[in-house]
Coordinates of C-alpha atoms and ligand atoms in Angstrom, one line a residue:
M295 CA 170.3 113.6 142.4
I296 CA 166.6 113.6 141.5
A297 CA 166.2 117.5 140.0
A298 CA 164.2 120.4 142.9
P299 CA 160.4 119.1 143.1
R300 CA 157.1 121.0 141.8
R301 CA 156.9 123.9 144.0
S302 CA 153.7 126.2 143.6
G303 CA 153.2 124.6 140.7
L304 CA 156.2 125.7 138.7
W305 CA 159.3 124.5 137.8
Y306 CA 162.2 125.7 140.7
A307 CA 164.3 126.5 137.9
P308 CA 168.0 126.6 138.9
A309 CA 167.4 122.4 140.1
V310 CA 166.1 121.8 136.9
R311 CA 169.6 119.4 135.3
S312 CA 170.8 119.2 132.6
F313 CA 172.3 116.0 130.7
D314 CA 173.1 115.8 126.6
V315 CA 171.5 112.3 126.8
A316 CA 168.3 110.4 128.3
V317 CA 168.2 107.1 128.2
I318 CA 164.5 106.3 130.1
G319 CA 164.6 102.6 130.4
G320 CA 167.8 100.8 132.2
G321 CA 167.5 97.3 131.4
I322 CA 170.3 95.6 129.4
A323 CA 169.6 98.2 125.7
G324 CA 169.8 101.4 127.7
L325 CA 172.8 100.3 129.7
C326 CA 174.6 98.9 126.5
F327 CA 173.3 101.8 124.4
A328 CA 175.0 103.9 127.5
R329 CA 178.1 102.5 127.8
H330 CA 178.8 102.1 123.9
L331 CA 178.2 106.4 124.1
L332 CA 180.6 107.0 126.7
R333 CA 182.8 104.9 125.7
A334 CA 182.5 106.1 121.9
R335 CA 182.2 109.5 123.8
P336 CA 183.8 110.3 127.9
S337 CA 182.3 114.0 128.0
T338 CA 179.1 112.7 127.8
T339 CA 177.1 113.9 130.1
V340 CA 174.5 110.9 130.6
A341 CA 171.3 109.9 132.3
I342 CA 169.6 106.6 133.2
I343 CA 166.5 106.0 134.7
D344 CA 164.6 103.3 135.6
R345 CA 161.9 102.2 138.4
R346 CA 163.7 99.7 139.4
R347 CA 166.5 100.4 141.3
L348 CA 169.7 101.2 140.1
P349 CA 172.6 99.6 140.3
A350 CA 169.7 96.4 139.3
D351 CA 169.8 93.4 142.2
P352 CA 172.7 91.6 141.0
T353 CA 170.0 88.4 141.7
Q354 CA 167.6 88.9 139.5
R355 CA 166.7 86.9 136.4
A356 CA 165.0 87.9 133.2
V357 CA 165.0 86.1 129.9
G358 CA 166.5 88.0 127.1
E359 CA 169.3 85.5 128.0
S360 CA 170.9 83.6 125.3
T361 CA 172.8 85.5 122.7
S362 CA 174.0 85.2 119.0
E363 CA 176.8 85.5 117.6
I364 CA 176.4 89.2 116.7
A365 CA 175.8 90.6 120.5
A366 CA 178.8 88.8 122.0
W367 CA 181.0 90.4 119.4
Y368 CA 178.9 93.8 121.0
L369 CA 179.0 92.9 124.4
A370 CA 182.5 91.7 124.2
R371 CA 184.5 94.8 121.6
R372 CA 182.7 97.6 121.3
L373 CA 181.5 96.9 125.0
G374 CA 185.4 95.6 126.3
L375 CA 183.4 93.3 129.1
R376 CA 184.8 90.1 127.2
D377 CA 187.2 89.3 131.2
L378 CA 183.7 90.4 132.3
L379 CA 181.5 87.4 130.3
E380 CA 184.0 85.9 130.3
R381 CA 183.9 85.6 134.4
D382 CA 180.7 85.7 135.8
H383 CA 179.0 83.9 132.5
V384 CA 178.4 80.8 130.5
I385 CA 180.8 80.7 127.3
K386 CA 178.2 79.4 125.1
F387 CA 178.3 76.5 123.0
G388 CA 176.3 76.9 120.1
L389 CA 172.4 76.2 119.4
R390 CA 171.1 72.7 120.0
F391 CA 168.0 71.4 118.7
W392 CA 166.4 68.1 119.5
L393 CA 163.8 67.5 116.4
R394 CA 161.3 65.2 116.1
D395 CA 158.3 64.7 114.0
P396 CA 154.7 64.5 115.8
A397 CA 153.8 60.9 115.0
D398 CA 158.5 60.7 116.8
P399 CA 158.6 59.7 120.0
A400 CA 159.7 62.7 122.8
A401 CA 162.9 60.4 124.3
I402 CA 165.3 62.4 123.7
E403 CA 167.7 59.5 122.3
R404 CA 165.1 59.3 119.9
R405 CA 165.2 62.2 118.0
V406 CA 167.7 63.8 116.0
E407 CA 170.2 66.3 118.1
F408 CA 172.0 69.2 116.1
G409 CA 174.0 71.2 117.1
P410 CA 178.7 71.7 117.3
M411 CA 179.4 67.8 118.4
S412 CA 183.2 69.3 119.1
V413 CA 185.9 71.7 118.0
P414 CA 186.0 72.3 114.4
P415 CA 189.6 70.4 113.8
L416 CA 190.5 73.3 111.7
M417 CA 191.0 75.5 115.0
L418 CA 192.4 72.7 116.6
E419 CA 194.5 72.4 114.4
R420 CA 194.9 76.9 115.3
G421 CA 195.5 76.2 118.4
A422 CA 191.5 76.5 119.9
T423 CA 190.8 75.2 122.9
V424 CA 188.3 73.3 124.8
T425 CA 187.7 76.3 127.0
P426 CA 186.7 79.1 125.2
P427 CA 185.2 76.6 123.2
L428 CA 184.9 78.8 120.0
E429 CA 186.2 81.2 118.2
P430 CA 183.7 83.6 117.8
H431 CA 182.0 82.5 120.8
A432 CA 179.2 84.2 122.0
Y433 CA 177.3 84.0 126.2
Q434 CA 174.3 82.8 128.5
L435 CA 174.0 86.3 130.1
H436 CA 172.4 86.4 133.8
R437 CA 170.6 89.7 133.0
G438 CA 170.6 90.6 137.4
R439 CA 174.8 90.5 137.2
L440 CA 175.3 91.7 134.1
E441 CA 172.8 94.8 134.5
A442 CA 174.2 95.3 138.0
A443 CA 178.2 95.3 136.1
L444 CA 177.3 98.2 133.6
A445 CA 175.5 100.3 136.5
R446 CA 178.5 99.6 138.0
M447 CA 180.6 100.9 135.3
L448 CA 179.1 103.4 133.5
E449 CA 178.4 105.2 137.5
A450 CA 182.6 105.3 137.9
D451 CA 182.9 106.3 133.7
G452 CA 180.3 109.6 135.5
A453 CA 176.7 108.9 134.2
E454 CA 173.5 109.3 136.4
L455 CA 172.2 106.4 137.6
L456 CA 167.9 107.7 138.2
G457 CA 166.8 104.1 139.8
A458 CA 163.8 103.8 141.4
T459 CA 162.3 106.8 139.8
E460 CA 159.4 107.0 137.1
V461 CA 159.4 108.2 133.7
V462 CA 155.6 109.8 133.3
G463 CA 156.1 112.1 131.2
V464 CA 158.1 113.9 128.3
T465 CA 157.6 117.3 126.2
V466 CA 159.7 117.6 123.4
S467 CA 161.1 121.4 122.7
R468 CA 163.1 122.6 120.0
T469 CA 165.9 123.7 121.3
F470 CA 165.9 120.7 124.1
S471 CA 163.6 118.0 125.7
E472 CA 162.0 117.6 129.6
V473 CA 161.3 114.4 131.2
E474 CA 159.3 114.7 134.0
L475 CA 160.4 112.2 136.7
R476 CA 157.7 110.6 139.7
R477 CA 159.8 109.1 142.5
D478 CA 158.4 108.3 145.8
G479 CA 154.8 110.3 145.0
E480 CA 157.2 113.5 145.0
T481 CA 158.4 115.0 140.6
S482 CA 160.7 116.6 139.4
S483 CA 162.5 116.9 135.3
L484 CA 164.8 117.1 134.1
R485 CA 166.0 118.7 130.9
C486 CA 168.2 116.5 128.0
R487 CA 168.9 117.2 124.1
F488 CA 168.7 113.4 123.5
I489 CA 166.2 110.3 124.5
V490 CA 167.1 106.8 124.4
D491 CA 163.8 105.1 124.8
A492 CA 165.0 101.8 126.1
S493 CA 162.0 101.4 128.3
A494 CA 160.6 97.7 126.1
T495 CA 157.3 98.7 126.0
G496 CA 157.7 100.9 122.7
E497 CA 154.9 103.6 124.4
L498 CA 156.7 106.8 125.2
T499 CA 157.4 106.3 121.8
R500 CA 154.2 105.6 120.5
T501 CA 152.3 108.7 122.4
H502 CA 155.2 111.2 121.5
L503 CA 156.5 110.2 117.9
G504 CA 152.9 109.3 116.6
P505 CA 153.7 107.4 113.1
R506 CA 156.6 109.2 112.7
A507 CA 158.1 105.5 114.0
R508 CA 156.3 104.1 111.7
E509 CA 154.9 100.9 114.3
R510 CA 154.0 98.0 112.2
Q511 CA 152.8 95.0 113.0
L512 CA 154.4 91.2 112.6
P513 CA 152.4 88.0 111.6
H514 CA 153.9 86.1 113.6
E515 CA 151.5 85.8 117.3
L516 CA 153.2 84.2 119.9
A517 CA 152.8 82.9 123.9
A518 CA 155.7 82.0 126.2
A519 CA 156.5 81.1 129.9
W520 CA 159.4 80.7 131.0
W521 CA 160.4 79.2 134.4
W522 CA 164.3 78.9 136.3
V523 CA 165.5 75.6 137.8
E524 CA 167.4 75.9 141.0
A525 CA 170.0 73.3 139.6
R526 CA 172.2 72.6 136.2
L527 CA 170.1 70.6 133.9
D528 CA 171.8 68.7 131.2
P529 CA 169.7 67.3 128.4
A530 CA 172.0 65.2 127.5
S531 CA 172.9 63.3 130.8
W532 CA 169.1 62.1 129.6
A533 CA 169.9 59.6 127.2
D534 CA 171.8 56.6 126.9
A535 CA 175.4 56.3 126.5
A536 CA 175.9 56.4 123.1
V537 CA 173.7 60.4 122.8
N538 CA 176.4 60.7 125.7
A539 CA 179.3 59.5 124.1
R540 CA 178.4 62.4 120.7
C541 CA 180.0 65.2 122.5
S542 CA 181.9 66.4 125.1
P543 CA 180.7 66.6 128.2
E544 CA 182.4 69.5 129.1
L545 CA 181.1 71.6 125.8
R546 CA 177.8 70.3 125.3
W547 CA 175.6 71.9 128.5
R548 CA 176.4 74.7 126.9
S549 CA 175.2 75.4 124.7
T550 CA 170.5 76.2 124.0
H551 CA 169.3 73.0 123.9
H552 CA 165.4 73.2 121.7
F553 CA 163.2 71.0 122.2
V554 CA 161.3 71.2 119.1
G555 CA 157.9 69.9 118.3
R556 CA 154.3 70.9 116.4
H557 CA 153.2 74.5 116.9
Y558 CA 156.3 75.2 120.1
W559 CA 159.4 74.9 120.6
S560 CA 161.3 74.8 124.5
W561 CA 164.8 76.3 125.4
V562 CA 166.8 75.0 128.2
I563 CA 169.7 77.9 128.7
P564 CA 172.2 76.8 131.7
L565 CA 173.3 80.5 133.6
S566 CA 176.7 80.8 136.0
D567 CA 174.8 81.2 138.5
G568 CA 174.0 77.0 138.1
S569 CA 170.7 77.3 138.1
T570 CA 168.5 76.8 133.8
S571 CA 166.4 78.9 132.2
V572 CA 163.1 76.6 131.4
G573 CA 161.1 77.7 128.6
I574 CA 158.0 77.0 125.3
V575 CA 157.3 79.9 123.2
A576 CA 154.7 78.7 121.2
D577 CA 152.0 79.6 118.3
A578 CA 149.5 81.5 119.8
A579 CA 147.3 80.4 117.1
S580 CA 147.1 76.6 118.7
L581 CA 146.2 77.7 121.8
D582 CA 142.2 76.8 122.9
V583 CA 141.0 81.5 123.3
D584 CA 138.0 79.8 125.4
D585 CA 140.7 77.9 127.9
P586 CA 139.8 79.7 131.2
A587 CA 143.1 78.1 132.6
P588 CA 145.5 80.9 133.8
L589 CA 148.3 81.1 130.1
A590 CA 150.9 79.2 132.3
D591 CA 149.3 77.0 132.6
Q592 CA 148.0 75.7 129.6
L593 CA 151.2 76.2 128.0
R594 CA 152.9 74.2 131.0
A595 CA 150.2 71.6 130.0
V596 CA 152.1 72.0 126.3
L597 CA 155.2 70.7 127.9
E598 CA 153.8 68.0 129.8
R599 CA 152.0 66.2 127.3
E600 CA 154.8 67.1 124.8
E601 CA 157.9 66.8 126.3
P602 CA 157.8 64.2 129.9
Q603 CA 162.0 64.2 129.8
L604 CA 162.4 67.7 130.7
T605 CA 158.3 68.1 132.6
A606 CA 159.8 65.9 134.6
K607 CA 162.5 68.0 135.5
L608 CA 160.8 71.2 136.4
A609 CA 158.8 69.0 138.8
D610 CA 161.8 67.3 140.8
H611 CA 162.4 71.1 141.2
P612 CA 158.7 72.2 142.8
N613 CA 160.3 76.1 143.6
T614 CA 160.7 76.3 140.0
S615 CA 155.8 75.5 138.4
S616 CA 155.5 78.8 141.2
R617 CA 157.5 81.0 139.5
A618 CA 156.2 80.4 136.5
I619 CA 156.0 84.1 134.4
A620 CA 153.6 84.2 130.9
A621 CA 153.0 86.3 128.3
R622 CA 151.8 86.8 124.7
P623 CA 154.5 89.2 123.5
R624 CA 153.7 91.4 120.4
A625 CA 156.0 90.7 117.7
R626 CA 156.3 94.6 115.8
C627 CA 158.8 96.8 114.8
F628 CA 159.1 100.4 114.6
D629 CA 160.5 101.1 111.1
A630 CA 161.7 104.2 111.8
P631 CA 163.5 104.2 114.9
L632 CA 166.1 107.8 114.7
Q633 CA 164.5 110.4 114.5
D634 CA 165.6 113.8 115.6
R635 CA 167.0 113.7 119.1
W636 CA 165.0 110.3 120.1
L637 CA 165.9 107.2 119.4
V638 CA 164.4 103.4 120.1
T639 CA 166.1 100.9 120.8
G640 CA 165.8 97.5 123.1
A641 CA 162.2 95.8 123.5
A642 CA 161.2 98.6 123.0
L643 CA 162.2 99.1 119.4
A644 CA 161.5 94.9 117.8
F645 CA 159.8 92.0 119.6
M646 CA 160.4 89.5 116.8
D647 CA 160.7 85.7 118.0
P648 CA 163.0 84.6 121.1
L649 CA 164.7 82.2 118.3
Y650 CA 167.9 82.3 117.3
S651 CA 168.0 85.2 119.8
P652 CA 167.4 88.6 117.5
A653 CA 166.4 90.9 120.1
H654 CA 170.5 91.7 121.2
D655 CA 171.9 91.6 117.6
L656 CA 169.3 93.6 116.4
T657 CA 169.8 95.8 119.5
A658 CA 173.5 96.1 118.5
L659 CA 173.1 96.4 115.0
V660 CA 170.6 100.0 116.1
H661 CA 173.7 101.3 118.3
E662 CA 176.0 100.4 116.0
L663 CA 174.5 102.5 113.4
A664 CA 173.5 105.2 115.8
V665 CA 175.6 105.8 117.9
P666 CA 178.5 107.7 115.4
A667 CA 175.1 109.5 114.1
I668 CA 174.0 111.0 117.7
V669 CA 178.2 111.4 119.0
A670 CA 178.2 113.1 115.7
E671 CA 175.5 115.2 116.6
L672 CA 176.2 116.2 119.8
D673 CA 179.2 116.9 118.5
G674 CA 177.3 120.1 116.8
T675 CA 176.6 117.4 113.2
P676 CA 173.0 117.3 112.7
T677 CA 172.7 114.3 111.1
S678 CA 170.9 115.0 107.9
E679 CA 167.4 113.3 107.2
Q680 CA 168.9 111.1 104.7
S681 CA 171.6 109.6 106.9
R682 CA 168.9 108.9 109.4
A683 CA 166.2 107.7 106.7
Q684 CA 169.7 104.8 105.6
I685 CA 170.1 103.9 109.2
N686 CA 166.2 103.6 109.7
A687 CA 166.1 101.3 106.1
S688 CA 168.6 98.9 107.2
V689 CA 167.1 98.9 110.6
A690 CA 163.9 97.6 109.2
R691 CA 165.6 95.2 106.9
I692 CA 167.0 93.5 109.2
V693 CA 163.4 93.2 111.0
D694 CA 162.1 92.1 107.4
Y695 CA 164.9 89.5 106.8
Y696 CA 164.6 87.9 110.5
A697 CA 160.9 88.2 110.3
T698 CA 161.1 86.1 107.0
I699 CA 162.5 82.9 109.0
Y700 CA 159.8 82.9 111.5
L701 CA 156.8 83.4 109.6
D702 CA 154.5 80.1 109.4
G703 CA 157.3 78.3 110.1
W704 CA 156.5 75.6 113.3
P705 CA 155.3 72.8 110.8
V706 CA 158.5 73.4 109.7
L707 CA 159.8 73.2 112.7
A708 CA 158.1 70.3 113.2
T709 CA 159.0 68.2 110.7
A710 CA 162.7 66.6 111.6
K711 CA 164.8 66.7 108.5
L712 CA 162.9 70.7 107.5
A713 CA 163.5 71.6 109.7
A714 CA 167.4 70.8 109.9
I715 CA 167.7 72.3 106.5
K716 CA 165.4 74.7 107.2
I717 CA 167.9 75.5 110.5
T718 CA 171.3 75.1 107.7
W719 CA 170.3 78.1 105.6
D720 CA 168.9 80.4 108.7
Q721 CA 172.8 79.5 110.4
L722 CA 174.8 80.0 107.2
S723 CA 173.0 83.6 105.9
Y724 CA 173.4 84.8 109.6
F725 CA 177.1 83.7 109.3
G726 CA 177.6 84.7 105.6
W727 CA 175.9 87.5 105.6
L728 CA 174.7 89.7 109.4
C729 CA 177.6 88.8 111.5
P730 CA 180.4 90.3 109.1
L731 CA 177.8 93.5 108.6
V732 CA 178.7 94.4 112.1
M733 CA 181.8 92.7 112.7
S734 CA 183.1 94.6 109.8
Q735 CA 182.6 97.2 111.9
R736 CA 181.8 99.3 107.8
L737 CA 178.0 99.4 108.6
R738 CA 178.0 103.8 108.8
D739 CA 180.3 103.5 106.6
P740 CA 177.9 105.4 102.9
L741 CA 179.8 103.8 100.1
T742 CA 180.4 100.5 101.6
M743 CA 176.2 100.6 102.3
Q744 CA 176.2 101.1 98.9
R745 CA 178.0 98.7 97.5
L746 CA 176.3 96.0 99.9
R747 CA 173.4 96.3 98.8
P748 CA 172.6 94.5 95.9
H749 CA 174.7 91.9 98.1
G750 CA 171.8 92.2 100.3
E751 CA 168.9 92.1 97.9
R752 CA 170.5 89.0 97.0
V753 CA 170.4 87.3 100.4
H754 CA 166.7 89.5 100.9
L755 CA 165.6 87.5 97.5
L756 CA 167.3 84.2 98.4
N757 CA 165.6 83.9 101.8
E758 CA 162.3 85.0 100.8
R759 CA 162.3 82.1 97.9
V760 CA 163.8 79.3 100.3
Q761 CA 161.8 79.7 102.9
A762 CA 159.0 79.7 100.9
L763 CA 159.9 76.9 98.9
L764 CA 160.6 75.2 102.9
R765 CA 156.9 75.8 104.0
R766 CA 155.5 74.5 101.1
W767 CA 157.5 71.3 101.2
V768 CA 156.6 70.6 104.5
R769 CA 152.5 71.1 103.3
L770 CA 153.5 68.2 99.9
R771 CA 154.6 66.0 102.3
P772 CA 152.7 62.6 102.1
G773 CA 151.4 62.6 105.9
S774 CA 153.2 60.2 107.6
D775 CA 152.4 58.1 110.8
Q776 CA 155.5 56.5 111.3
P777 CA 158.7 57.9 113.4
S778 CA 161.1 59.0 111.0
A779 CA 163.7 60.6 113.1
S780 CA 166.9 58.1 113.9
G781 CA 167.7 58.8 116.5
R782 CA 170.3 60.0 114.9
E783 CA 173.5 63.1 115.2
I784 CA 174.0 66.6 112.2
D785 CA 177.6 67.9 113.5
L786 CA 177.2 71.6 113.2
G787 CA 180.7 70.8 112.9
R788 CA 180.3 68.7 109.0
L789 CA 177.8 70.9 107.4
R790 CA 180.8 73.3 105.5
T791 CA 178.5 75.6 104.0
V792 CA 177.9 76.4 107.2
M793 CA 181.9 75.6 108.6
D794 CA 183.2 77.9 105.3
R795 CA 181.8 81.1 106.7
F796 CA 181.6 81.0 110.8
L797 CA 185.6 79.7 110.7
A798 CA 186.2 82.9 108.1
L799 CA 184.0 84.6 111.3
E800 CA 187.0 83.9 113.2
S801 CA 189.7 87.5 112.2
L802 CA 186.6 90.0 112.3
A803 CA 185.4 88.8 115.6
I804 CA 188.9 88.9 117.2
G805 CA 190.1 92.0 115.5
D806 CA 189.6 95.8 117.0
T807 CA 189.5 97.7 113.8
A808 CA 187.6 98.0 111.5
I809 CA 188.0 95.6 108.0
T810 CA 188.8 97.2 104.1
L811 CA 185.5 97.1 102.2
E812 CA 187.1 94.5 99.5
Q813 CA 187.9 92.3 102.1
L814 CA 184.0 92.4 103.5
E815 CA 182.9 92.3 100.0
R816 CA 184.8 89.0 99.8
H817 CA 183.3 87.9 102.6
T818 CA 179.6 88.6 101.7
A819 CA 180.3 87.5 97.8
R820 CA 181.3 84.0 99.1
A821 CA 177.9 83.8 101.4
V822 CA 176.2 84.9 98.4
E823 CA 177.5 82.0 96.4
L824 CA 177.0 79.1 99.3
L825 CA 173.4 80.3 99.7
E826 CA 173.1 80.0 96.1
G827 CA 174.2 76.6 95.8
L828 CA 172.2 75.8 98.8
A829 CA 168.9 77.3 97.3
L830 CA 169.8 74.4 94.2
A831 CA 170.4 72.1 96.2
I832 CA 167.2 72.5 99.1
L833 CA 165.5 72.2 95.1
E834 CA 167.2 68.9 94.0
R835 CA 166.2 66.8 97.2
A836 CA 162.9 68.5 97.4
C837 CA 162.0 67.4 94.0
V838 CA 163.2 63.8 94.6
D839 CA 161.1 63.9 98.4
L840 CA 158.3 64.7 96.4
G841 CA 158.5 62.9 93.0
L842 CA 159.0 65.8 91.6
D843 CA 160.8 65.5 87.6
L844 CA 163.5 68.7 88.3
P845 CA 165.1 69.1 85.1
S846 CA 169.1 68.7 84.7
G847 CA 170.9 71.9 83.5
P848 CA 171.6 74.9 85.0
L849 CA 168.1 77.3 87.6
D850 CA 167.9 80.2 88.7
P851 CA 168.3 80.1 92.7
Y852 CA 166.5 83.4 92.5
C853 CA 163.4 81.7 90.9
V854 CA 163.1 78.0 93.4
G855 CA 160.4 77.2 94.1
L856 CA 158.3 73.7 93.9
D857 CA 155.5 74.3 91.4
P858 CA 156.0 73.1 88.1
E859 CA 153.9 74.9 86.4
R860 CA 155.7 78.4 87.1
W861 CA 159.0 76.9 86.8
G862 CA 158.6 78.4 83.8
A863 CA 157.8 81.7 83.9
D864 CA 159.7 81.9 87.2
G865 CA 162.6 82.2 85.4
L866 CA 163.9 78.7 87.1
F867 CA 165.6 78.3 83.5
G868 CA 166.9 81.3 83.1
T869 CA 170.5 81.3 82.2
R870 CA 170.7 85.6 83.7
R871 CA 171.2 84.4 87.3
A872 CA 172.0 81.0 86.5
R873 CA 174.5 78.5 89.0
D874 CA 174.9 75.1 89.2
H875 CA 174.6 73.3 92.1
S876 CA 177.4 73.6 94.3
A877 CA 179.7 71.0 95.4
E878 CA 179.4 71.9 99.0
A879 CA 175.9 72.4 99.1
R880 CA 175.4 68.9 97.7
A881 CA 177.0 67.8 100.2
D882 CA 175.2 69.4 103.1
L883 CA 171.6 68.3 101.8
D884 CA 172.8 64.2 101.3
Y885 CA 174.5 64.5 105.0
L886 CA 171.3 66.1 106.3
W887 CA 169.0 64.1 104.8
G888 CA 171.0 61.0 106.4
E889 CA 172.6 59.8 103.0
Q890 CA 176.2 60.3 104.0
Ligands
LIG1169 C1 160.1 84.8 126.3 C2 161.1 85.4 125.2 C3 162.3 85.1 125.6 C4 163.7 85.5 126.0 N1 164.7 85.3 125.1 C5 166.1 86.3 124.3 C6 167.3 85.3 123.9 O1 167.2 84.3 124.4 N2 167.4 86.3 123.6 C7 167.6 87.1 123.2 O2 168.5 88.0 123.0 N3 165.9 88.6 123.0 C8 165.6 86.9 123.9 N4 164.3 88.3 124.5 C9 164.0 89.3 124.5 C10 164.9 90.2 125.5 O3 164.3 89.4 126.3 C11 164.2 91.1 125.0 O4 165.0 92.2 123.8 C12 165.3 92.4 126.1 O5 165.1 91.7 127.7 C13 164.8 94.7 126.2 O6 165.5 94.6 127.3 P1 165.2 95.8 127.6 O7 166.5 96.6 127.6 O8 164.8 97.0 126.2 O9 163.6 95.7 127.9 P2 164.3 95.8 129.8 O10 165.0 95.1 130.2 O11 162.3 95.2 129.8 O12 164.1 96.8 130.9 C14 163.3 98.5 130.6 C15 163.7 98.3 131.3 O13 162.7 99.7 131.2 C16 162.1 100.2 133.0 N5 160.7 101.1 132.5 C17 159.9 100.7 132.0 N6 159.3 101.6 131.6 C18 159.3 102.9 132.3 C19 159.8 104.6 133.0 N7 158.3 104.4 132.5 N8 160.1 105.2 134.0 C20 161.0 103.6 134.3 N9 161.8 103.1 134.5 C21 161.3 102.4 132.7 C22 161.6 99.5 133.1 O14 161.8 99.6 134.6 C23 163.0 98.0 132.6 O15 164.3 97.8 133.9 C24 163.4 86.9 124.7 C25 162.0 87.7 125.1 C26 161.1 86.9 125.3 C27 159.9 86.8 125.5

């Protein structure tokens, strides 16, 4: 399988094997890329190289288990894995947050439960059943099972799996690249026309592309620790009967549960082998730099202090804690992932924050953009510099969108009412703007990109204004030692703005062909309209909460902010893009605030 070993210091050239594409890293990103490429161009010769054995051990686990709707669509539709996902993985029932204020008790029945509580009535009318619960729906992946299955499929499709093999060097020349391999102490090499760096660290890209790949650090420092519990944990079952009755037990356990508090959030994800993935992500700045304890112990201590119910469940399974893994992943990305005969994808491309599971979404998006260009290149049509620049700019803009969501978001997430508003906003922009963009299958159409750019820029602008407003709102609120979260539920299915866009995704998510540009424009324009309305409704609610006197009349949603002295200068009362508050958005805010 491996090219001939070095003889007398020379490459034994006839034995050096050539491939169209060498994928370095056979984790989820590399395997998905290879499958996407082979489905698009079955005659491609592909080598997948990994230090680990390939196919990987199907019982192994890794974080990166929760998917959102874009990644789920990509895996199910683009990669044709729907049957496999539905058979071997858990169908997810959305995001579920257990919110509280710092002064609130941690007990689950005293927290605000935010998430879908039932299959929306509209869907039931359309014939949706409880399993699968929603359309579109996402999945909780068992990484070992998925990667082993993908590798086997790729092998059957003719890909060469070079497992237990390390890439120790890459030389890129004008005509081909040479990849230096080491296996069992022996070195060898292979040649290829295109390299895909899916090796998770980004080191290869950093070394070989240098500044061309435009790496940047993102202003977000995290620490994380995680465990696998050999049992199913159903957080709602730790609460009283009233909490349990809110949501069908058949559905709720499938959610990604988030326990959110000051400077941290923790996850509970059910896996298809009956185990549960549990982890904590904390603001790295909140940890004591002088603490000599290992990071896993420090984070476990945070969890014990803040989430006693969850930690008690971990303690019930003593073999769990010894398997803690901890990391301080750097938030970073390459702004130019597609280069001449080179693509970087997966964790090598970017790491942001696991909240909302953006990683697999970004991988899907990059592949949607890059695979058609690579196929054309292999067929003899080189990608123009301009086209590459457009693809790279699109990826960088999506990273910007997420970076804005995470920037200094900890205090907002730790304030139940504001967290609920933030999550609503984030979900609306995701379902309304990002999902249709990818699921439309029009990403590679230059005219589509040109026509959608103004809508996209509006979403970015609104996102920046609203996230900044929420951060300021939480700072201006008088601190309270009084518990305020009421133990109430917020049913995502009752949020009119979010459901308007979520339900509209159904036709996109299950269709096998691209929608028209006009249809996509309608999707996006509606999302922008709802976001504008929500931005104004949030401003209005914040002003009432803070006792600020907001003049009545039309306002410009692109100028929302909480500094009354700047309202005039910022253009809040300007008529250029003035809108009235939308009825749906106002109703959502009333409901989120507990007034409905
Ligand atoms: C705490 C935490 C929680 C997360 N949760 C989520 C989540 O819920 N949802 C989500 O979407 N994302 C999540 N992520 C991100 C997600 O885990 C990653 O984006 C994803 O696992 C990356 O997959 P990958 O294929 O790029 O990398 P990997 O799965 O790490 O695969 C890289 C492969 O490359 C191989 N390799 C590396 N170097 C070489 C070499 N020189 N030679 C040969 N082989 C090599 C490695 O052996 C490895 O198999 C989370 C991340 C963290 C840190």
